Every structure is written in C-alpha cells, then in structure tokens.
mmCIF file of C-alpha atoms and ligand atoms in Angstrom:
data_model
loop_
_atom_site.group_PDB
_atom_site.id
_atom_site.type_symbol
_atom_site.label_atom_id
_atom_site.label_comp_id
_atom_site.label_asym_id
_atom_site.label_seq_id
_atom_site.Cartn_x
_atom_site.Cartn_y
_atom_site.Cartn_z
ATOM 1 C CA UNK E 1 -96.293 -66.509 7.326
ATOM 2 C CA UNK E 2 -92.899 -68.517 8.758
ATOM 3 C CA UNK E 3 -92.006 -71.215 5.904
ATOM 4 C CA UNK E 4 -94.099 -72.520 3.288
ATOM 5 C CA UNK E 5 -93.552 -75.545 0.781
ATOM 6 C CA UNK E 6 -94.905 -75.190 -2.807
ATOM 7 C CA UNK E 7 -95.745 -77.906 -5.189
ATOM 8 C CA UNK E 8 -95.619 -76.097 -8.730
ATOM 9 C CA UNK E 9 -96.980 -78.256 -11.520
ATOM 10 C CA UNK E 10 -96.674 -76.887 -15.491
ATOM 11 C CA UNK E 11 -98.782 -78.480 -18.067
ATOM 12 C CA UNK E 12 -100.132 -75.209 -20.547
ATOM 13 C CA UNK E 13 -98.510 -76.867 -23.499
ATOM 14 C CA UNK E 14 -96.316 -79.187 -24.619
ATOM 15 C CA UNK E 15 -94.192 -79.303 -21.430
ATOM 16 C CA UNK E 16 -94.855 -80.962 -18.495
ATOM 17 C CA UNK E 17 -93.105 -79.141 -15.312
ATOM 18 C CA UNK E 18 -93.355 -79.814 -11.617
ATOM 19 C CA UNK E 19 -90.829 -78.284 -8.919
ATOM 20 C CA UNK E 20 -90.640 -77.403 -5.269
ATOM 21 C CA UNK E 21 -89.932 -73.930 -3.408
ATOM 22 C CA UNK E 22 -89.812 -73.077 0.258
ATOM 23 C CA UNK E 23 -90.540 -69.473 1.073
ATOM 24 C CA UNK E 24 -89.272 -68.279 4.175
ATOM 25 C CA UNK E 25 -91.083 -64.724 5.670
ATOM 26 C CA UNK E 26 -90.628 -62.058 3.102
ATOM 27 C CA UNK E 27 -87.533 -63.581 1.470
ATOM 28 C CA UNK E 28 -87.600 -64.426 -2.285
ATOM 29 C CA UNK E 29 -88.523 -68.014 -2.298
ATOM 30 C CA UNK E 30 -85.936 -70.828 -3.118
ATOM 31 C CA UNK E 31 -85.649 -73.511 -5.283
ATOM 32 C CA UNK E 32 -85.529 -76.743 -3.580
ATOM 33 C CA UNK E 33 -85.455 -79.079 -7.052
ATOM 34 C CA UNK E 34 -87.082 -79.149 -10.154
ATOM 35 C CA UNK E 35 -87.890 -82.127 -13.165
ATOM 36 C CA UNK E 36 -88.944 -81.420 -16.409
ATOM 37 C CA UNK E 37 -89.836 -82.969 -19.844
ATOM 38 C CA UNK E 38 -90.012 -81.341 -22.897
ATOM 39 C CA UNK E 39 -92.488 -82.873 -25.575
ATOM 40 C CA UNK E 40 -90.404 -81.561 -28.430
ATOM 41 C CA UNK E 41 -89.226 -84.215 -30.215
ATOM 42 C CA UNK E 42 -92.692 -86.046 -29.603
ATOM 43 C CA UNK E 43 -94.615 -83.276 -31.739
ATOM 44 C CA UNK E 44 -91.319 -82.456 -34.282
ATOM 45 C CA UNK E 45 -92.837 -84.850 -36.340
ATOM 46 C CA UNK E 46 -95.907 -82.930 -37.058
ATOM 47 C CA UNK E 47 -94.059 -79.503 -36.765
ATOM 48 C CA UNK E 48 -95.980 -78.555 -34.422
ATOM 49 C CA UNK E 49 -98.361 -78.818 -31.137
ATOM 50 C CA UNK E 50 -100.735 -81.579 -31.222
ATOM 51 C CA UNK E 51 -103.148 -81.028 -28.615
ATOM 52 C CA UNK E 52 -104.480 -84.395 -27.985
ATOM 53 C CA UNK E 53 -101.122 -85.956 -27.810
ATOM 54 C CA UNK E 54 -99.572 -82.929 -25.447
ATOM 55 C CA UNK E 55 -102.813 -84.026 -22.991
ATOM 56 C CA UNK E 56 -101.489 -87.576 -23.061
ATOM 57 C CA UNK E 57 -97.847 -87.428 -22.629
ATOM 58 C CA UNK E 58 -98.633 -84.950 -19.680
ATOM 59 C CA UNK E 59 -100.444 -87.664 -18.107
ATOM 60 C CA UNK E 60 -97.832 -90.308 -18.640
ATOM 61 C CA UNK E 61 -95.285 -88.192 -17.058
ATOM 62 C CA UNK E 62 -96.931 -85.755 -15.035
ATOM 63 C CA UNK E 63 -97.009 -87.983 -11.498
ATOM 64 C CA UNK E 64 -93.064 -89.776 -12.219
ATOM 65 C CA UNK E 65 -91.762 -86.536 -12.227
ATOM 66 C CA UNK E 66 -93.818 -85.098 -8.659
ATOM 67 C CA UNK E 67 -92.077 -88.231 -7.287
ATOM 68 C CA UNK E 68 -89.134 -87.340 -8.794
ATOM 69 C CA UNK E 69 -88.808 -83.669 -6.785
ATOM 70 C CA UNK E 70 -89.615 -85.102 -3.828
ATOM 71 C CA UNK E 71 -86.599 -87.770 -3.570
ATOM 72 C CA UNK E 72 -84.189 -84.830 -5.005
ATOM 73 C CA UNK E 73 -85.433 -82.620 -2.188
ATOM 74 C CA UNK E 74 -85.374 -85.217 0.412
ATOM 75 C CA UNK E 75 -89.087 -84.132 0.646
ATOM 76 C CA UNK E 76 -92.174 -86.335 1.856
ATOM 77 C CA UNK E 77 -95.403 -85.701 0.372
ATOM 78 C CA UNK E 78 -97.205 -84.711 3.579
ATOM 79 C CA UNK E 79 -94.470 -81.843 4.221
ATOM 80 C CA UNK E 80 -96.120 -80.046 1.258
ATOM 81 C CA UNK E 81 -98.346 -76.892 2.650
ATOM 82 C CA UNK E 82 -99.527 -76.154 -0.897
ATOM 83 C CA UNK E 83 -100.047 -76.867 -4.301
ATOM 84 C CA UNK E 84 -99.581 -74.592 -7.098
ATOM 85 C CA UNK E 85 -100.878 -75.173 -11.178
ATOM 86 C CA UNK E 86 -101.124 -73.019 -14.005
ATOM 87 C CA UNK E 87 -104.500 -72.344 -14.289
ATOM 88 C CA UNK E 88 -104.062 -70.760 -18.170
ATOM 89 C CA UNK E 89 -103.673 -69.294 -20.665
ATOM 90 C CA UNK E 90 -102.868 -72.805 -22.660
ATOM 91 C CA UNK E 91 -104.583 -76.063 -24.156
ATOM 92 C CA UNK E 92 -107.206 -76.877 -21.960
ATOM 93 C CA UNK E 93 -106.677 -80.898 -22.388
ATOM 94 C CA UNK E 94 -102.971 -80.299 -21.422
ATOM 95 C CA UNK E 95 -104.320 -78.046 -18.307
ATOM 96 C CA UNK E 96 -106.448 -80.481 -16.893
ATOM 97 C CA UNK E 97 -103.799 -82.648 -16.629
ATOM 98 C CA UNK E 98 -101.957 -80.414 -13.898
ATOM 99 C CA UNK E 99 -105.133 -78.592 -12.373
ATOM 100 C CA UNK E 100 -106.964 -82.335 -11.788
ATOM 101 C CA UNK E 101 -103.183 -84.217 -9.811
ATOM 102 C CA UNK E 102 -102.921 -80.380 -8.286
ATOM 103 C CA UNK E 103 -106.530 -80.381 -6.950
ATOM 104 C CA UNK E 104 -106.230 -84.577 -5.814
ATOM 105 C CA UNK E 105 -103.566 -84.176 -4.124
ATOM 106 C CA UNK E 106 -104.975 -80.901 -2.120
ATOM 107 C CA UNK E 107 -108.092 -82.903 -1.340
ATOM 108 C CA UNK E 108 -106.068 -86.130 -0.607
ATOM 109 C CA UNK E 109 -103.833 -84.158 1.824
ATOM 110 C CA UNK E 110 -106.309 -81.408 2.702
ATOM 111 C CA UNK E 111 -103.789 -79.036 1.879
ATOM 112 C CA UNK E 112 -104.697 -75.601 -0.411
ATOM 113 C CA UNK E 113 -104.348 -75.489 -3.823
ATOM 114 C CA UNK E 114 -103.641 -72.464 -6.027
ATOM 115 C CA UNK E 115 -104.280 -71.930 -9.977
ATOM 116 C CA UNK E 116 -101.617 -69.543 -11.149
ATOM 117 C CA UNK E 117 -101.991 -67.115 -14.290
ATOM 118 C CA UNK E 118 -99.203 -68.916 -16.730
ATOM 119 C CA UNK E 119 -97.666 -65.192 -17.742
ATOM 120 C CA UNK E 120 -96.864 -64.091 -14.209
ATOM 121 C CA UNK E 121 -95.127 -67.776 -13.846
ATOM 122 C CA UNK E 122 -92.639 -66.506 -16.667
ATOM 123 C CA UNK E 123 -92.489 -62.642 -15.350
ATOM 124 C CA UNK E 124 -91.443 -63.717 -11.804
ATOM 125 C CA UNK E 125 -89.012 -66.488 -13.427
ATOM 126 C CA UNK E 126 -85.785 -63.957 -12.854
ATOM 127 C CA UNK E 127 -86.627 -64.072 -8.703
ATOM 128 C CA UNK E 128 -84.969 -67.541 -9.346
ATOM 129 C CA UNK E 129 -81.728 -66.190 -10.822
ATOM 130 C CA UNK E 130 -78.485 -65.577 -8.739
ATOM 131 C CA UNK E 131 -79.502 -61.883 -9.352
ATOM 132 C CA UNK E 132 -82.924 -61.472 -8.768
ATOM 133 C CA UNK E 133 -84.231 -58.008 -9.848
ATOM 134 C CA UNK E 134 -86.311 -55.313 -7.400
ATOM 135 C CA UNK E 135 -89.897 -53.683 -8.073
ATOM 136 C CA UNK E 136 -90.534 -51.498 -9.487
ATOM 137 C CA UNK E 137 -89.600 -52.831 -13.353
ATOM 138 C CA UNK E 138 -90.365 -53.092 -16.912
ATOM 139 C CA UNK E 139 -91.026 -56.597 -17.824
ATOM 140 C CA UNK E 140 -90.510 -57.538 -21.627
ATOM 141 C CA UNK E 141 -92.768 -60.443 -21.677
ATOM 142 C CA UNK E 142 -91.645 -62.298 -25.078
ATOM 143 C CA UNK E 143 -93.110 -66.072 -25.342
ATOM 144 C CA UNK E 144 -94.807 -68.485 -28.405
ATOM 145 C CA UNK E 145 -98.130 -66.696 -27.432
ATOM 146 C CA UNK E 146 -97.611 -63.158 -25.807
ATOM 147 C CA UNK E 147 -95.458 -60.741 -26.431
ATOM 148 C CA UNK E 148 -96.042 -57.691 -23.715
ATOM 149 C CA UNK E 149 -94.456 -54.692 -22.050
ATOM 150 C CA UNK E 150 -95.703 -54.244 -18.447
ATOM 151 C CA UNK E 151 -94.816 -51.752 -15.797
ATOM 152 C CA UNK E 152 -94.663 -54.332 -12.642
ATOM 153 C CA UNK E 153 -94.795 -52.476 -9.555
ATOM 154 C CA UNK E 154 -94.825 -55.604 -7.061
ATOM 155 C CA UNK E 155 -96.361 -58.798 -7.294
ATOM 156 C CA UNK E 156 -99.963 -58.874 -8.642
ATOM 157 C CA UNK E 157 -99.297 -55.157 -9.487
ATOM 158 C CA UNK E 158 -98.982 -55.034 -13.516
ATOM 159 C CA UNK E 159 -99.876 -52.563 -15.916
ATOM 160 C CA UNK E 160 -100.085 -53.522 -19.380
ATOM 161 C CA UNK E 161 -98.257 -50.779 -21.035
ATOM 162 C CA UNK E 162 -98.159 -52.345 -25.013
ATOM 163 C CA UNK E 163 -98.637 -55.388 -26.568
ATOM 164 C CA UNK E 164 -99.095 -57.379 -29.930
ATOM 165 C CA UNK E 165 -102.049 -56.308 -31.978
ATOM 166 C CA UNK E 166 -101.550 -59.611 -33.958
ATOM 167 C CA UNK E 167 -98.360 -62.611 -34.232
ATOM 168 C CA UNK E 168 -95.751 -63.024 -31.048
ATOM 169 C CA UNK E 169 -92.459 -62.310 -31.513
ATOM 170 C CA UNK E 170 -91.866 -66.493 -30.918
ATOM 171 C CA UNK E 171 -94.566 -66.782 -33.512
ATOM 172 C CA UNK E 172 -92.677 -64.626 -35.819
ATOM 173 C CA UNK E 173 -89.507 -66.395 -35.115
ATOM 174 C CA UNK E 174 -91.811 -70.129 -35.269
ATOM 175 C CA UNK E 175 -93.394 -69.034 -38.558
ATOM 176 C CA UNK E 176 -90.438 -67.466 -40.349
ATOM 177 C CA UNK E 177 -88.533 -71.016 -39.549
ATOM 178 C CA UNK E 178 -91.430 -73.126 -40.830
ATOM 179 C CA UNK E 179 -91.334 -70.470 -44.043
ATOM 180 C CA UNK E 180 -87.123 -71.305 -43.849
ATOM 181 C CA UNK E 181 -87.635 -74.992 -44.102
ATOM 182 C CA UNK E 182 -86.441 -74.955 -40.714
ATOM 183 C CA UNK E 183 -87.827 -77.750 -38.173
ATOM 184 C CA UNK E 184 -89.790 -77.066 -34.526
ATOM 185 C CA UNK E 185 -89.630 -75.188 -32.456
ATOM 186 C CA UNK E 186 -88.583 -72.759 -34.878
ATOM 187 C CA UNK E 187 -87.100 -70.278 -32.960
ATOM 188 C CA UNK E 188 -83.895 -71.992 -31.442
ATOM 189 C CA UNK E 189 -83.525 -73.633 -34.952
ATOM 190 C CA UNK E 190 -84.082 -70.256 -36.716
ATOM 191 C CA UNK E 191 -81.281 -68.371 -34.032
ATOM 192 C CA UNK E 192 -78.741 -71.158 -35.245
ATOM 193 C CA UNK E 193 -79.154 -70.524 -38.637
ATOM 194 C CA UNK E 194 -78.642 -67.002 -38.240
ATOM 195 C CA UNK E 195 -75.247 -67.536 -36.718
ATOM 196 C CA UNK E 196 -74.158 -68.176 -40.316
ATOM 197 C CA UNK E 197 -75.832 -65.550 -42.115
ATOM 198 C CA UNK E 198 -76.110 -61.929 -42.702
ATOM 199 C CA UNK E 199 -78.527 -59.461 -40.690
ATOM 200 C CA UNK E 200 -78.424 -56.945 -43.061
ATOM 201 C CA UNK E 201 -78.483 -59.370 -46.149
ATOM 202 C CA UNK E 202 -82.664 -58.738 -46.433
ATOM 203 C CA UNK E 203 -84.328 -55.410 -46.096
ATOM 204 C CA UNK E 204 -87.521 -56.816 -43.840
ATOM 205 C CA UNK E 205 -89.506 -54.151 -42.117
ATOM 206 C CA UNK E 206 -89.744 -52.998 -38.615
ATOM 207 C CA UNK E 207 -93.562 -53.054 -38.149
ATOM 208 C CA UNK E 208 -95.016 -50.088 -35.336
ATOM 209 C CA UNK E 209 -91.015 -49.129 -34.975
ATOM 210 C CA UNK E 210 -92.238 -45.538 -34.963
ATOM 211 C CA UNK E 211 -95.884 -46.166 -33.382
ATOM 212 C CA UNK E 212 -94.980 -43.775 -30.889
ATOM 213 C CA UNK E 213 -97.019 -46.370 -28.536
ATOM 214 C CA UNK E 214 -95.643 -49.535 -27.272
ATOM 215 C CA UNK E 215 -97.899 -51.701 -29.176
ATOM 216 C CA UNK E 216 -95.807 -54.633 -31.601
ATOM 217 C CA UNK E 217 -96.964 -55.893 -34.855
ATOM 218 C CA UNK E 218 -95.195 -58.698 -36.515
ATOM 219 C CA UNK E 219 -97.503 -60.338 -39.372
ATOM 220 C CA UNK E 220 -95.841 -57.902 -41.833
ATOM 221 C CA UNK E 221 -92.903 -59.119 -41.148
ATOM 222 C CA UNK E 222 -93.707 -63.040 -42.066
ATOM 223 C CA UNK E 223 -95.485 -62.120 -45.141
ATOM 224 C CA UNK E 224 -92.052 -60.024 -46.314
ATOM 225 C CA UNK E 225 -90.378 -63.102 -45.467
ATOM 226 C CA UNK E 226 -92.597 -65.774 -47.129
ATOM 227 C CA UNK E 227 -91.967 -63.544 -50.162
ATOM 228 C CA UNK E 228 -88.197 -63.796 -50.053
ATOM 229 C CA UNK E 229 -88.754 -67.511 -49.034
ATOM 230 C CA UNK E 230 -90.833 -68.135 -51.893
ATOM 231 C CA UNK E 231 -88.396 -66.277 -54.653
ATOM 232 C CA UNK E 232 -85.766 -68.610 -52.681
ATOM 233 C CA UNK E 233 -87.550 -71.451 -54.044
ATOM 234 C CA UNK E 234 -86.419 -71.166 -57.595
ATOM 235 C CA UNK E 235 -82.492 -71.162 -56.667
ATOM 236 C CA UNK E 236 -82.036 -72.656 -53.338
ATOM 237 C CA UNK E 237 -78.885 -71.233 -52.041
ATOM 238 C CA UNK E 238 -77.482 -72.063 -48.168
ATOM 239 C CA UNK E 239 -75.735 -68.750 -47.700
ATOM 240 C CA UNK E 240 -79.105 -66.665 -48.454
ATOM 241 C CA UNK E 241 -80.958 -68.648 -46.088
ATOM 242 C CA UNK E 242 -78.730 -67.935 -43.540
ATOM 243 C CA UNK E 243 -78.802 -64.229 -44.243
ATOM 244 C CA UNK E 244 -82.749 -64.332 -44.898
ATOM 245 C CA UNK E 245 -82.591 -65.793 -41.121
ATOM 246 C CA UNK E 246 -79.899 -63.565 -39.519
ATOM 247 C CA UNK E 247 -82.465 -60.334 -41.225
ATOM 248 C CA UNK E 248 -85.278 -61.912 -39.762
ATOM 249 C CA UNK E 249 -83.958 -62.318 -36.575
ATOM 250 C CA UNK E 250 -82.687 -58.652 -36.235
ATOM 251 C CA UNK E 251 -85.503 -57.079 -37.256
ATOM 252 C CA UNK E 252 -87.804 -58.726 -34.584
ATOM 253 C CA UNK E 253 -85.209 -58.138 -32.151
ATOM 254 C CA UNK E 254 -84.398 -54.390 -33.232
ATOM 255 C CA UNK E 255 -88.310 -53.751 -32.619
ATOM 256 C CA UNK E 256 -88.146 -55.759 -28.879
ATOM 257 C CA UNK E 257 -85.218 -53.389 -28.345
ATOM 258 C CA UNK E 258 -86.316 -50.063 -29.557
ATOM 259 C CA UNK E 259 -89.599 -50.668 -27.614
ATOM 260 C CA UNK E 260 -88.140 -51.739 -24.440
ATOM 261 C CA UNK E 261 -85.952 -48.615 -24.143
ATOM 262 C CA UNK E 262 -88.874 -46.363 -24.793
ATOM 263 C CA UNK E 263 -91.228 -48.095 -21.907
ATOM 264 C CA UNK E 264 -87.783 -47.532 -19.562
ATOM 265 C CA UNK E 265 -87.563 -43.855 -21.171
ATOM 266 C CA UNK E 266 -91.565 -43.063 -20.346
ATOM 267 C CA UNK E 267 -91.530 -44.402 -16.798
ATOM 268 C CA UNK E 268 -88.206 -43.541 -16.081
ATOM 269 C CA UNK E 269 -86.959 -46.873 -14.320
ATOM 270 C CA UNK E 270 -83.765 -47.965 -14.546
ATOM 271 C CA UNK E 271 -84.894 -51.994 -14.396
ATOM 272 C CA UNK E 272 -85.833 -54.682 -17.524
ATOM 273 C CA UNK E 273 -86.582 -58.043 -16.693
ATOM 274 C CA UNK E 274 -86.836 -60.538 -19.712
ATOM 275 C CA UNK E 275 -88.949 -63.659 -19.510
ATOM 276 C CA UNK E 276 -90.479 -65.782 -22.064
ATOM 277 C CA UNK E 277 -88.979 -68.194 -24.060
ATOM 278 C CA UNK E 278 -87.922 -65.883 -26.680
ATOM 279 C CA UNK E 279 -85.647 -64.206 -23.901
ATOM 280 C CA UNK E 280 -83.203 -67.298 -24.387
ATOM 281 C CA UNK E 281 -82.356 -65.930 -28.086
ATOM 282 C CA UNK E 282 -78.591 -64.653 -27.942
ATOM 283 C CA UNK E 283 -78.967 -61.790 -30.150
ATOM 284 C CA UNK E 284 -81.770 -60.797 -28.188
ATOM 285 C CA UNK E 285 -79.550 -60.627 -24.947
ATOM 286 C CA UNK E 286 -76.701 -59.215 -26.232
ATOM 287 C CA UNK E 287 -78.600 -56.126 -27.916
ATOM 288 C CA UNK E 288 -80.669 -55.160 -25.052
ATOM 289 C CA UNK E 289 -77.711 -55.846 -22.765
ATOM 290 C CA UNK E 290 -75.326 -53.325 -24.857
ATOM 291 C CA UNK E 291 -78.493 -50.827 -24.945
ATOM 292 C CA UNK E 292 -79.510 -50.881 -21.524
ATOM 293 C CA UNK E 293 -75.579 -50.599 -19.890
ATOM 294 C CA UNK E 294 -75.522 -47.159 -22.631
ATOM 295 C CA UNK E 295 -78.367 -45.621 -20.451
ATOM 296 C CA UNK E 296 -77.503 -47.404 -17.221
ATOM 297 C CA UNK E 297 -80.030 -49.818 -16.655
ATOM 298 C CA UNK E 298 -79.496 -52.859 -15.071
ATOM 299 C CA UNK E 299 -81.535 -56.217 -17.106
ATOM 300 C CA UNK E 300 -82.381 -59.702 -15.211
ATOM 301 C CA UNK E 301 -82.817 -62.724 -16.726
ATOM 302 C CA UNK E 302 -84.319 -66.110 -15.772
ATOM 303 C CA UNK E 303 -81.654 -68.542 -15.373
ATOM 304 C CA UNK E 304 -81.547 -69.939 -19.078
ATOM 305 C CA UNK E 305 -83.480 -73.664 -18.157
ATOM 306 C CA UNK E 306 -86.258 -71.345 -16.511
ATOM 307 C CA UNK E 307 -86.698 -69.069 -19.775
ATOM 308 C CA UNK E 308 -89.059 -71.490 -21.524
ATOM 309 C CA UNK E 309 -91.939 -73.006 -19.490
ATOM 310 C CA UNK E 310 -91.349 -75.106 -16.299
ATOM 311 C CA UNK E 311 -92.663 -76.072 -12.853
ATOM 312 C CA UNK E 312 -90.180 -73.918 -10.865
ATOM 313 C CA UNK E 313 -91.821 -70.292 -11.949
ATOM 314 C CA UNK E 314 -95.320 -71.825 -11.220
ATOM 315 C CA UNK E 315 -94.383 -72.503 -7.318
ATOM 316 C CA UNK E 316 -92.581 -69.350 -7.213
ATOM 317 C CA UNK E 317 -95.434 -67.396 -8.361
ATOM 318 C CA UNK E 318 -97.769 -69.189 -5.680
ATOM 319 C CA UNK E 319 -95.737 -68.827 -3.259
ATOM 320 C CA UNK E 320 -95.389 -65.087 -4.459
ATOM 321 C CA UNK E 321 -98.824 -64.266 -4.151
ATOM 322 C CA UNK E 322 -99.495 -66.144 -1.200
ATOM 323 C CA UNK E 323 -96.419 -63.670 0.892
ATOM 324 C CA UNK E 324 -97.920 -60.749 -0.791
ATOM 325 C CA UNK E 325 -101.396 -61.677 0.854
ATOM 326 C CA UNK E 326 -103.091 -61.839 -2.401
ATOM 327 C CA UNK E 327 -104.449 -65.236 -1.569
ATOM 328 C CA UNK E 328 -106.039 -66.983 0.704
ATOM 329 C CA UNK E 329 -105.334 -70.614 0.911
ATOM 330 C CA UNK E 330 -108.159 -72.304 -0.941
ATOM 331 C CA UNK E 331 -109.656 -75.305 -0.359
ATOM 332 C CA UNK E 332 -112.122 -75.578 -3.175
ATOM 333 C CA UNK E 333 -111.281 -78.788 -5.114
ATOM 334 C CA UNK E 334 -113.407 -77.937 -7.565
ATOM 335 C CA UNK E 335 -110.987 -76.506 -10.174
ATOM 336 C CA UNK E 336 -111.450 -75.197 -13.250
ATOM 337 C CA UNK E 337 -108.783 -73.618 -16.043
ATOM 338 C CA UNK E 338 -108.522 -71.182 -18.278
ATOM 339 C CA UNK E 339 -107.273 -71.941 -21.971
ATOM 340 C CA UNK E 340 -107.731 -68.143 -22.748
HETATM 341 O O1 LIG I 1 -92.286 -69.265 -23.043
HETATM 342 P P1 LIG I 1 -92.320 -70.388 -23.977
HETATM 343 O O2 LIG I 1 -91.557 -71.627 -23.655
HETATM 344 O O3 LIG I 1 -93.755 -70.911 -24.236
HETATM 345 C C1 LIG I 1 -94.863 -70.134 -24.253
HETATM 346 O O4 LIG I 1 -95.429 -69.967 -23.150
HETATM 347 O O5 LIG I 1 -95.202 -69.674 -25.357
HETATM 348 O O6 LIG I 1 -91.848 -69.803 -25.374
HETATM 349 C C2 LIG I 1 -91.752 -70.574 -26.527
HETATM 350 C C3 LIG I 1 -91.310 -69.679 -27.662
HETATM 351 C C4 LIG I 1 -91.350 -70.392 -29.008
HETATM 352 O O7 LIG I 1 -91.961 -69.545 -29.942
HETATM 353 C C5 LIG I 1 -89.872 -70.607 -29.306
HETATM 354 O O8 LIG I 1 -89.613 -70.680 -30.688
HETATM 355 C C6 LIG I 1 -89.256 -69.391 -28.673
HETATM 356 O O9 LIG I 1 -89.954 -69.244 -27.463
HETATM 357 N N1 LIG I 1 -87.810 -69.551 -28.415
HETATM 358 C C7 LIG I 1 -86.862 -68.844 -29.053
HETATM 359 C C8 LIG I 1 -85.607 -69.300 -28.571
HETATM 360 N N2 LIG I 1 -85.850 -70.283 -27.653
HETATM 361 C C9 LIG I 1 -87.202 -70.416 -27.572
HETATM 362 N N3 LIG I 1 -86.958 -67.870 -29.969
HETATM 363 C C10 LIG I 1 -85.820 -67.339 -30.426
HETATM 364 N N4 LIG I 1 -84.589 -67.730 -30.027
HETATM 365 C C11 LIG I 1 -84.425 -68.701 -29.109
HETATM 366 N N5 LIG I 1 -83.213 -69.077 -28.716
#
C-alpha cells in the first residue's frame, strides 16, 4: 500500500466529527484537517443526551463540515480512496447519520467504505500526538461509557485485561456533578469545581482498590456521594462543595492510578497510553504522570482536542487497520451499525 486518503466521519453521540488522514507505507498516518461540532450546549438544557435531537443536529451538520475538510486540505472529493465511520458502540439514530453519508458517498464514488469499532478510534487517538507511543502498551481506556485496561500489542491486537463491572469513571464524574448541582457534561464542570476545594475534605471510598484484579467499580462511590450531597442540602455551603468535588475527583482518579500501575507491574511494559475523554481531566494527568516517571514509564496522550470524540481518530483507525492488512477494502453499501 503507497498512499491512502481517509474520510473519517464521528457521529456515536452527541458530536458530530469528520477529518482527513493520508497514510503513507507503514508510517503513522497524518492529519491532513479536521472540523468538529460539539452538541453540548444544544442538550445542556436537558442535562443530558437526547437521542432524537443528537440524530438531527448530526444531520444538519454532518455534510457542511465534510465540505469543510476538504477546502482546509485543499482536497477534492474524488481524491478520497476511502471512507471511514464509527460503526458503534453509540445511539443508533446518531450512527446512521455517519454510516448512511459514509456508505453514499462510497457507492457514489465507488470507493470502499469501512465501519470502525468507536473504542479503538479513542485508543489509537495518541498516534496523532507529536509523540506517538510504540506497541506493545497498556491502554487506560477512560470515556462516558467504558472504562478499560487493555494490553495492546499492535493494531487489532487487544486484550481486555479489566474493566467496569458497573458505572464509567466519566459516569462517575457525570453523575457525581448532576448529584453537585453541577451542569453537563459533568465532568469538565465537576474538575473546575474541584480546583477550589479539598481532596481530602470527604472520606469517599475506593471501590475494588484492593481487588487484586483489574476490574473498576464506581456505583459505590456515587451513592457515598449522593449521601453527602443530600446532608448538603440542609446547609448549602460553597466551600464543602468544592471539597465534596475535589474528594470525588481523587478518589476516582486514585483507583485509575493504582490500577494502571498494577496492569504495567503484571505485564511488565514500560508504556500507558490514555484515551477517552476522561483522559483530559488535569488531576488525572498529573497523578499518573508523577507515578509513571517514579517507575520509569513513559505515558502518551491524545493531543487534548482529540481526547473526547472526533473524526480524526476514526480515519486514523481505518487507515490503521487497513496498513495492518486487517481489512480488505469493502464495497458492500449495505451498512449496518452497532449501538452495543
Ligand atoms: O470519550 P468521550 O468524549 O465520549 C465517550 O465516548 O463516552 O468521553 C466523555 C466523558 C464524559 O463523561 C465527560 O464528563 C468526561 O469524558 N470528561 C471529563 C473531562 N472532560 C471530559 N471527565 C473529567 N475531567 C475532564 N476534564
């Protein structure tokens, strides 16, 4: 394979994403340009995801911004040798929206088209970074829906090492805001309440801390803060909010920590990559940063506009798979997703 030009397109849930890569040989892809929009302040009103409305506004916007990467690339539709679209997990309206322009413009320009697993979109984000890690690696996957630990040994080669057995950490972080008063997403409003408060200020639990496995649990956690929230209710006081934040937020990031460092201890590599939205959270960074240089182990990062969804990871994962030889340029218009 000499050059090839990926169309990624991003539509799982309330962002719509669409971006252009050219992989050259073996080389790690590159980003040619990328256009995004974030539905956020559409669904803040309803604090939270509204399905039917995310399907909608990925309609609206989903073609403007295709035509949008191609005049910041310089780049005429025909060029493109493929088309790449999150296939799932995510809300099935909202993926139809990307899998049906994906899959028209493959048939309208007989070129292949490629549905790509959402999740390995965000674990080969940090091959877009200035400092793009090697296999083998651990891969802290920490999102709104998953939160994993995976031993990747190249691409398409993942072992699920541990995982939630019921919230994700962003759900922790979502549903402890919401609990906080706090608006949506949670989880950037929760980390900039914490800057003001306390971490040790609440004694919230660690759930699975000492599993001895690599498995997370985090609805313990919301229920011990609900109760403090609740008790809050009586006296509202700023300051204790912003400690009952700043404890929240270390104790979901002391378990992402401690279990990190145990998947690098068991395998013995000497590589993290973070991806997921919750990988943008400060504390988060600066913690597993401090930990890993202690034990010399180097951590990547997606650049910080590629940690929460986008069309950029999406091409770079079909273009991924397509120089590993997983796939074989499809043709079957036909497309389906999968919301689970
Ligand atoms: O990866 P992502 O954009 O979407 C999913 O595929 O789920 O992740 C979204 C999650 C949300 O739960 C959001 O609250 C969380 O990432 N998040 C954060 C931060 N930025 C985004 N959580 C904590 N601190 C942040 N700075």
């Amino acid at each position: 394979m000499s050059s090839l030009l990926v169309l990624g397109i991003e539509s799982s849930c309330d962002e719509t994403g669409v971006a252009l890569v050219r992989a050259e040989g073996e080389g790690v892809p590159t980003l040619l340009a990328h256009a995004l929009h974030t539905q956020v302040a559409m669904h803040a009103d309803y604090g939270g995801v509204v399905p039917e409305l995310a399907s909608r506004d990925h309609i609206r916007r989903v073609i403007p911004l295709a035509n949008e990467v191609l005049a910041q690339s310089g780049t005429a539709l025909e060029a493109i040798d493929m088309v790449a679209f999150t296939r799932g997990p995510g809300l099935a309206g909202a993926l139809l929206v990307g899998a049906g322009l994906a899959c028209a413009l493959g048939a309208a320009l007989d070129k292949p088209v490629l549905g790509v697993h959402h999740l390995e979109g965000h674990l080969l984000s940090p091959f877009l970074s200035a400092d793009p890690p090697e296999f083998p690696f651990i891969a802290l996957l920490v999102s709104g829906g998953h939160t994993q630990l995976m031993r990747v040994d190249g691409v398409g080669r993942y072992e699920l090492l541990g995982e939630t057995i019921d919230d994700a950490a962003g759900e922790a972080f979502d549903k402890s805001a919401k609990l906080l008063g706090l608006g949506y997403p949670g989880g950037p409003a929760l980390a900039r309440l914490a800057e003001f408060g306390d971490p040790e200020g609440f004694k919230l639990p660690r759930p699975l801390l000492h599993s001895g496995n690599l498995d997370f649990s985090f609805a313990g956690l919301k229920t011990a803060v609900l109760t403090h929230a609740k008790r809050m209710e009586s006296a509202p006081c700023d300051q204790q909010r912003a400690d009952l934040a700043a404890s929240t937020q270390a104790a979901i990031v002391e378990v992402l920590v401690k279990k990190s460092l145990n998947a690098l201890k068991n395998s013995g590599l000497k590589r993290l990559v973070v991806a997921g939205g919750v990988g943008a959270n400060a504390r988060l960074r600066d913690d597993l940063n401090a930990a890993c240089a202690a034990r010399g182990v180097r951590v990547h990062y997606p650049e910080l506009h590629l940690c929460t969804d986008n069309g950029a990871m999406i091409a770079l994962a079909g273009a991924m798979r397509m120089q590993a030889g997983i796939e074989a340029p499809s043709r079957q218009y036909a497309f389906d997703v999968k919301p689970r």
